Amino acid sequence: MGDFNQIDLLFLGDFGVWVLILLGLLGAAVLGLSWYDLRDMSPLRRGVLVGLRLLVYAIAVVLLLEPAVELKHVTKIKNHVAVLVDTSRSQTLQVDEGETRLGRAQAFLQRDAVQRLLTTPHEDHLFDLFTFDQGVNPTTLQGAVDPKLPAEGDATRILEAVEDVTNRVGRRDLGGFVLLSDGIDSGLLGGRVRRGEGLDQETRAFIERLGVPIHVRTTARSEGLRDLAVEQVLYDDFAFVRNKVSVDVVLRVVGFEPATIPVTLRREGELLQTQEVEVGPDATEYRVTFEFVPQQIGKEIYSISAPGYSGEALRENNRKDFVLKVIRDKIRALQVVGQPSWDERFLRQLLKNNPNVDLISFFILRTNENVQLVPNDELSLIPFPTRELFEDELGSFDVVLFQNFNFRPYGMSQYLPRIADYVRDGGGFAMIGGELSFTSGGYYGTALADILPVRIPPPGAREAMVDTREFVPQLEEAGLRHPITQLAFDPALNREAWAALPPLEGTNLVLGPQEGATVLAAHPQIQANGQPLPVVTVQEVGEGRSMAVTTDTTWRWAMEGVGQGATSRPYFAFWNAAIRWLIQDPELKLLKVEVAETVVPPGGDAHVNVRLVRSDYAPAAGVTGQLDLLFRPLAALDGQEAEATTALQRPFTTDDRGLVELTLPVDQPGAWTVRAAATTEAGKLTDEDIFLVTLDTQELRSIQPREDLLQQLAQASGGSYAALPDDDADDLTFKPARVTQVNRRRVIEVWDSLAVFALICALLAAEWMLRRRWGRL
Amino acid sequence: MNRRTFLTTLLAATASPLLLARSARAIGPGSQLEVGVLRYGGNFDPRPTALRRMLQEVEKRTSIAIAPRTVQVDPLDRDALFSHPLLFWAGDRSFDPLPDAARANLGAWLGAGGTLVIDSAEGRVGGPFEEAARREVAAMLPGRRFVAVPRSHVLYKSFYLIPEPVGRVAVAQTMEGVFGEDRALVLLSHNDLLGAWARDNLGNYEYDVFPGGDRQREMALRLGINIIMYTLCINYKEDQVHVPFILKRRKWKVE
């Protein structure tokens, strides 16, 4: 070759396709005629002669095409071959005693053949090394084989890494890829191709456009792997309180013999449900669905977990914790009325016209005392569905209103304890006055009396149970700023607004407030045990709230207020606020703490907002308070006894907007609570929010290597595939370098040779001689 | 009067004293349903006994607590007007236009929650009283107009199932109404409802019904009870149809 570095075979004869076809046909004719002509000879002689003729014909055709050898000296641009080393977290998993998946990749890079390939200057290729996970980072061979090379990526994005490198070097100068990975792709590729599926069209098109081989060496095999993982927990970002919630759990179970695995759902450590899953070697994916009903608004930490088994590659992925935000869709109100009245009419209208209220009403339109002279089919009445309302569906309501309703005629005694428990468990309850309410309604000594905010007297004469005089209720001190009775922000104006209300008529007589209850408005003349008779009283009852309004004429605020030249607003403001207070509307909180994140990785920051408003909901500026950061380890979410510890205490002062914005670094995995406390004229206020600190990465959820995916990737690109450590680098070939310039060129015509001419003559002579000898002219 | 009607009347008459003797079920008078008659001038109360008689039936047949008397309400007296959310407006002849203040008061009263039941005692559709009443309603509620109350309306099933609205006469097969967002503000009967309810002190009906029959009078009473029930409960009965669906759609339990 001398100075030449490339050799090519050429044909100088400038013939078209039709000429070549014609020559082929002519050759076939020669073959046929010869075969026919020599038909009387023995097959051997016939074959020899026909063969010689064909050989001569073939050489003649070759000469006609004028073959030549082209020797060239060319200049090439070396293309880039990228070696991609997966440094995602799954690469830290052990494959052999003491060896990780990443270590196996590094061992491959340290083999002699690979070292030679990567370090010896190559005529066609430049070798670039990259680590990749959720991004791509250039490295060196030394860096790639460094035992301290971290594998901390929270994702594996193979196609994205290939595209990134392609963009870096340019598609024209790309020679190929060597991919060292376990194939657990959490990017485009993994999203498009599920386990057991073939490559999708889009990925195939992408690989085809690349036009270079991707040689894959997988760092781990499924064979011998044993792991149980809560791979995915599928749930909506938020749930509605008292609405059924479904949580779908995907389990990945690899290397297990037939077994029954219990999977549990816990809420804040409390066991809610356990489901058993039958697993076996024939499948790796199992699905479980949990259904439950959140009972409280706010954030709650839920945990899905399965036990750890011996020999598992990773036990940390046997559980997954998540935060569910529970909100309210509509206020679900149950209005039960003992007799139609104006008070009922106006309250029903208020509730019915509120688009945020889902109202179920039940009115007693006829009692056993009423005369009934017509058949039932001429009436539109239906039975009072006590069991449906107070047994089957009670828990679905946010608030229950008993408006001038006596329970006894309807056999409801058995349901009163249920209603009391419903309130203690977080429900809202209001009893509104009338001759069928409180003592007059027979509630003395019942379970419901225990949760009322007023103490009611035993039954007696009518005069001892009701008073029929007109009165204008007076605000108590607590009522000046309470959201229910706050008709004006300024306490003095609020008192005036109440004094200007149309008078009410008649009140139920009670003994006074229950211990711990708050009287918001009272009767101006009547005393109960030395204190003004409560008219509007509220109380916290366990997790719920109750309210007593000892009159049935608040409708007058809506109607007669207009008659006095004012508006219906006081009536609407009072009852709307009452409903919101009863259902514990978070918007009524004066102090509110919110953590922007629900899940923070260890070592990350939680961004906390504290918002403080005064009783009139104006920003509370310059108020000092304290913020506590409480920590519970993850074990507490498993139901184990674990004390919450205070990790941080920090004083704060609100700015002009009544806001405090804090960034809190957190490191320990667990459940964290941010609790804020401040004191304003409304008293001591507290609020809290929760978040999780956990390494919630899909990388360690699905650790079963995806050999099938990698194999398809290699095949589609024309690359090779092998599982480490059983392979070397012999079959690593790449796209040739691109030639940009021919420096020297020499063409040697092969056909223009005496030897070829002599060969043809010799063959013709041999044919002639043999034909004559075998008796033919 | 046939035997069944006789027995029914006898039973009702026997039961009435007992029912009237029972204690009131509302705390004070203001908690009871006190229905007013609109005192607008002219012959404003052509059937003076009718409303009280009908309300007695309401008290007997339903759980509603009824005030023992009816009141005459002057539309210029705002205190009286706004403490009576239900007014009957009856007449048998034309009347002079109401003062502007009365019209304004009634307009505000209707907007605040009042309901006006217009009953024509003229025995025909489109009589002078009816025309005058329409004129006044148009002035009280500008932009709103009367429409027929369809047979499917909850008014006809608020307590009794009423196939056809009748009164002392049956000259119109439908009632008319002026509707707000969620309820009828004004109801108009052409059939002299009050005429069918009116009874003297001895309990005898004061007017014969036409085309006639005890059934027609009974249906007129039922319509009166339905009007009272509708005024207090509005579309409650319509809701009842949807309750099973509402409860079912909630999906608040794990089954």
GROMACS .gro file of N, CA and C in nm, chain A residues 328 334 503 565 568 611 624 711 719:
model
   27
  328ARG      N    1  -6.261   1.962   5.130
  328ARG     CA    2  -6.407   1.948   5.128
  328ARG      C    3  -6.457   1.982   4.988
  334LEU      N    4  -7.759   1.826   5.666
  334LEU     CA    5  -7.887   1.756   5.686
  334LEU      C    6  -7.973   1.846   5.773
  503PRO      N    7  -8.650   4.246   6.665
  503PRO     CA    8  -8.661   4.159   6.784
  503PRO      C    9  -8.702   4.016   6.747
  565GLY      N   10  -8.586   4.905   5.663
  565GLY     CA   11  -8.499   4.985   5.577
  565GLY      C   12  -8.356   4.935   5.573
  568SER      N   13  -8.116   4.206   5.446
  568SER     CA   14  -8.120   4.070   5.503
  568SER      C   15  -7.981   4.021   5.544
  611ARG      N   16  -4.929   3.259   5.847
  611ARG     CA   17  -5.013   3.375   5.820
  611ARG      C   18  -5.101   3.401   5.942
  624THR      N   19  -4.540   3.861   6.764
  624THR     CA   20  -4.438   3.758   6.783
  624THR      C   21  -4.505   3.627   6.820
  711GLN      N   22  -3.172  -0.529   2.572
  711GLN     CA   23  -3.145  -0.617   2.458
  711GLN      C   24  -3.216  -0.564   2.333
  719GLY      N   25  -2.638  -0.282   1.756
  719GLY     CA   26  -2.530  -0.302   1.852
  719GLY      C   27  -2.536  -0.440   1.914
   0.00000   0.00000   0.00000
